[in-house]
Short mmCIF file of C-alpha atoms in Angstrom, two decimals:
data_model
loop_
_atom_site.label_atom_id
_atom_site.label_comp_id
_atom_site.label_asym_id
_atom_site.label_seq_id
_atom_site.Cartn_x
_atom_site.Cartn_y
_atom_site.Cartn_z
CA UNK E 1 -26.76 56.21 -3.13
CA UNK E 2 -24.69 59.12 -1.89
CA UNK E 3 -23.82 57.23 1.00
CA UNK E 4 -22.45 54.30 -0.98
CA UNK E 5 -20.45 56.94 -2.94
CA UNK E 6 -18.95 58.37 0.27
CA UNK E 7 -17.77 55.14 1.63
CA UNK E 8 -16.16 54.28 -1.69
CA UNK E 9 -14.21 57.41 -1.67
CA UNK E 10 -13.07 56.61 2.01
CA UNK E 11 -12.17 53.22 1.26
CA UNK E 12 -10.20 54.65 -1.89
CA UNK E 13 -8.41 57.29 0.46
CA UNK E 14 -7.45 54.38 3.22
CA UNK E 15 -6.07 52.41 -0.01
CA UNK E 16 -3.89 55.20 -1.30
CA UNK E 17 -2.59 56.02 2.35
CA UNK E 18 -1.75 52.50 2.83
CA UNK E 19 -0.13 52.21 -0.49
CA UNK E 20 1.97 55.61 0.10
CA UNK E 21 3.01 54.43 3.42
CA UNK E 22 4.31 51.02 2.03
CA UNK E 23 6.18 52.87 -0.65
CA UNK E 24 7.73 55.26 1.97
CA UNK E 25 8.64 52.40 4.19
CA UNK E 26 10.36 50.40 1.08
CA UNK E 27 12.34 53.72 0.49
CA UNK E 28 13.53 53.80 4.04
CA UNK E 29 11.43 56.59 5.20
CA UNK E 30 8.88 56.38 7.70
CA UNK E 31 7.09 59.61 7.28
CA UNK E 32 6.32 61.68 4.06
CA UNK E 33 8.94 64.34 3.40
CA UNK E 34 7.34 67.92 4.28
CA UNK E 35 7.46 70.85 2.09
CA UNK E 36 9.92 72.57 4.45
CA UNK E 37 12.17 69.38 4.02
CA UNK E 38 11.94 69.65 0.16
CA UNK E 39 15.16 69.60 -1.83
CA UNK E 40 16.71 72.97 -2.10
CA UNK E 41 16.77 74.75 -5.53
CA UNK E 42 20.11 74.46 -7.13
CA UNK E 43 19.60 77.94 -8.69
CA UNK E 44 19.15 79.50 -5.04
CA UNK E 45 22.42 77.92 -3.92
CA UNK E 46 24.32 79.24 -7.15
CA UNK E 47 22.73 82.79 -6.83
CA UNK E 48 24.22 82.67 -2.93
CA UNK E 49 27.51 81.82 -4.44
CA UNK E 50 27.42 84.46 -7.01
CA UNK E 51 26.57 87.16 -4.36
CA UNK E 52 29.42 86.19 -2.08
CA UNK E 53 31.91 87.23 -4.98
CA UNK E 54 34.42 84.61 -4.06
CA UNK E 55 34.70 83.40 -7.91
CA UNK E 56 35.43 85.23 -11.15
CA UNK E 57 32.18 86.57 -12.47
CA UNK E 58 33.11 85.32 -15.69
CA UNK E 59 33.22 81.54 -14.71
CA UNK E 60 30.22 79.53 -14.58
CA UNK E 61 28.61 78.46 -11.12
CA UNK E 62 26.62 75.19 -11.41
CA UNK E 63 25.18 73.31 -8.37
CA UNK E 64 23.47 70.02 -7.65
CA UNK E 65 21.83 69.60 -4.54
CA UNK E 66 21.33 66.03 -3.22
CA UNK E 67 19.94 65.16 0.19
CA UNK E 68 22.06 67.42 2.52
CA UNK E 69 25.08 67.73 0.17
CA UNK E 70 25.69 70.50 -2.29
CA UNK E 71 28.09 69.82 -5.54
CA UNK E 72 29.33 72.94 -6.97
CA UNK E 73 31.15 73.16 -10.47
CA UNK E 74 33.03 76.27 -11.51
CA UNK E 75 36.53 77.10 -13.22
CA UNK E 76 40.02 76.82 -11.92
CA UNK E 77 42.28 79.71 -12.86
CA UNK E 78 45.52 78.19 -14.48
CA UNK E 79 47.59 80.01 -11.82
CA UNK E 80 45.57 78.93 -8.93
CA UNK E 81 47.54 76.69 -6.31
CA UNK E 82 46.11 74.01 -4.07
CA UNK E 83 45.96 76.45 -1.28
CA UNK E 84 43.85 79.02 -3.22
CA UNK E 85 41.34 76.63 -4.32
CA UNK E 86 41.07 75.54 -0.73
CA UNK E 87 40.42 79.11 0.45
CA UNK E 88 37.73 79.53 -2.19
CA UNK E 89 36.17 76.32 -1.19
CA UNK E 90 35.95 77.34 2.08
CA UNK E 91 34.48 80.88 1.22
CA UNK E 92 31.83 79.43 -0.65
CA UNK E 93 30.96 76.99 1.83
CA UNK E 94 30.78 79.55 4.36
CA UNK E 95 28.46 81.49 2.10
CA UNK E 96 26.37 78.60 1.41
CA UNK E 97 26.23 77.50 5.27
CA UNK E 98 25.29 81.07 6.13
CA UNK E 99 22.15 80.88 4.62
CA UNK E 100 21.30 76.99 4.28
CA UNK E 101 23.16 75.42 7.54
CA UNK E 102 19.62 73.91 8.01
CA UNK E 103 19.27 72.10 4.83
CA UNK E 104 23.00 71.28 3.95
CA UNK E 105 25.92 69.58 5.86
CA UNK E 106 28.66 69.56 3.17
CA UNK E 107 29.61 71.42 0.21
CA UNK E 108 31.92 69.81 -2.38
CA UNK E 109 33.39 72.37 -4.79
CA UNK E 110 34.73 71.00 -8.06
CA UNK E 111 37.04 73.26 -10.22
CA UNK E 112 37.28 72.14 -13.66
CA UNK E 113 40.57 72.91 -15.38
CA UNK E 114 40.33 75.42 -18.10
CA UNK E 115 42.30 73.63 -20.58
CA UNK E 116 40.81 70.04 -19.90
CA UNK E 117 38.05 67.88 -18.71
CA UNK E 118 40.03 67.23 -15.35
CA UNK E 119 39.49 69.02 -12.21
CA UNK E 120 40.00 69.15 -8.62
CA UNK E 121 37.65 68.76 -5.77
CA UNK E 122 37.51 69.85 -2.16
CA UNK E 123 35.14 68.78 0.34
CA UNK E 124 34.18 71.15 3.24
CA UNK E 125 31.65 70.49 5.87
CA UNK E 126 29.65 72.80 8.28
CA UNK E 127 31.64 71.14 11.10
CA UNK E 128 34.93 72.26 9.38
CA UNK E 129 33.74 75.98 8.99
CA UNK E 130 32.47 75.96 12.89
CA UNK E 131 35.99 74.60 14.22
CA UNK E 132 37.93 77.15 12.34
CA UNK E 133 35.60 79.76 13.42
CA UNK E 134 35.87 78.99 16.98
CA UNK E 135 39.55 80.16 16.63
CA UNK E 136 41.19 76.82 17.88
CA UNK E 137 42.76 76.06 14.57
CA UNK E 138 45.77 77.80 13.07
CA UNK E 139 44.70 79.02 9.41
CA UNK E 140 47.80 76.92 7.93
CA UNK E 141 46.78 73.98 9.85
CA UNK E 142 43.20 74.36 8.80
CA UNK E 143 44.07 74.55 5.21
CA UNK E 144 46.22 71.42 5.63
CA UNK E 145 43.40 69.45 6.87
CA UNK E 146 41.24 69.99 4.02
CA UNK E 147 42.21 67.49 1.35
CA UNK E 148 42.27 68.21 -2.54
CA UNK E 149 41.33 65.30 -4.78
CA UNK E 150 42.19 65.07 -8.48
CA UNK E 151 39.03 64.09 -10.61
CA UNK E 152 39.88 62.88 -13.94
CA UNK E 153 37.48 63.62 -16.91
CA UNK E 154 37.78 62.10 -20.43
CA UNK E 155 41.25 61.88 -21.52
CA UNK E 156 40.19 62.63 -25.41
CA UNK E 157 38.60 65.80 -24.39
CA UNK E 158 41.76 67.51 -23.69
CA UNK E 159 41.98 69.06 -27.51
CA UNK E 160 38.51 70.75 -26.71
CA UNK E 161 38.88 74.42 -25.33
CA UNK E 162 36.15 76.12 -23.50
CA UNK E 163 34.92 79.39 -24.08
CA UNK E 164 33.71 79.94 -20.33
CA UNK E 165 29.99 80.81 -21.23
CA UNK E 166 27.55 79.67 -18.79
CA UNK E 167 24.69 77.39 -19.30
CA UNK E 168 22.64 75.07 -17.06
CA UNK E 169 24.47 71.81 -16.40
CA UNK E 170 22.79 69.17 -14.31
CA UNK E 171 23.40 65.38 -13.79
CA UNK E 172 21.68 62.87 -11.97
CA UNK E 173 22.76 61.99 -8.41
CA UNK E 174 24.79 58.56 -8.69
CA UNK E 175 28.04 56.89 -9.43
CA UNK E 176 30.81 59.08 -11.12
CA UNK E 177 28.75 62.05 -10.59
CA UNK E 178 31.69 64.40 -10.48
CA UNK E 179 33.37 62.94 -13.72
CA UNK E 180 29.77 62.93 -15.62
CA UNK E 181 29.25 66.87 -14.36
CA UNK E 182 32.90 67.49 -15.71
CA UNK E 183 32.18 65.95 -19.06
CA UNK E 184 28.81 67.62 -19.31
CA UNK E 185 30.11 70.99 -18.81
CA UNK E 186 32.94 70.30 -21.29
CA UNK E 187 30.54 69.29 -23.70
CA UNK E 188 28.33 72.58 -23.04
CA UNK E 189 31.32 74.93 -23.42
#
C-alpha cells in the first residue's frame, strides 16, 4: 500500500511540474524566476533615495518597481526649473543605480507640482549615467539630452492643497500609471 501512495505522490508532482511549465510558457517565461531575480522591494529603493539626501526631507518619496524599471514619485518645489528637476533625477538615478544596477535599467522620476495634481517626469537610464560618467559629454549637453514630459492629473483636483505628509502610495503597473499615481498621491495628501 505504501508503494501505491508513493507512486501517486510522484504522479501529482509530475502533473504539477507540467502545469507550472505550461503556465510559465504561456506567460512568456522559459524557466521559473529565481529568488535572486525577484522584484526589488520598493521600500528599499525609497530608503536608498532618502539616504542620498537629494530631495527635501519633508517631501514624500514613493517608489514602484516593475520589471527592470523604477518609478519614483516626489514633490516639485514651485521654484524648481526643468534643469533643477533634471539634476535631481540624475542624482536620484545615480544613487539607485549605485546600489541596484544589477536589478534596474531605468529610473523615471515623477515630480508632482505642490499646488496641483499635475507634474513632470524625467526618465534616466543606467546608460545615460555611464555616458556622462565617462566624461565624453559636456554637462549642459547631457542635461539637454534628458526629456522633461508634462504629466497631467485630474484638472478638478487643482482646488485641493497638499500638506506634504507621507503615506504609502502604490498603484498597479499598467496604463496611465503615472496619472494614477499622481491622483492617488493627491487623494492621500
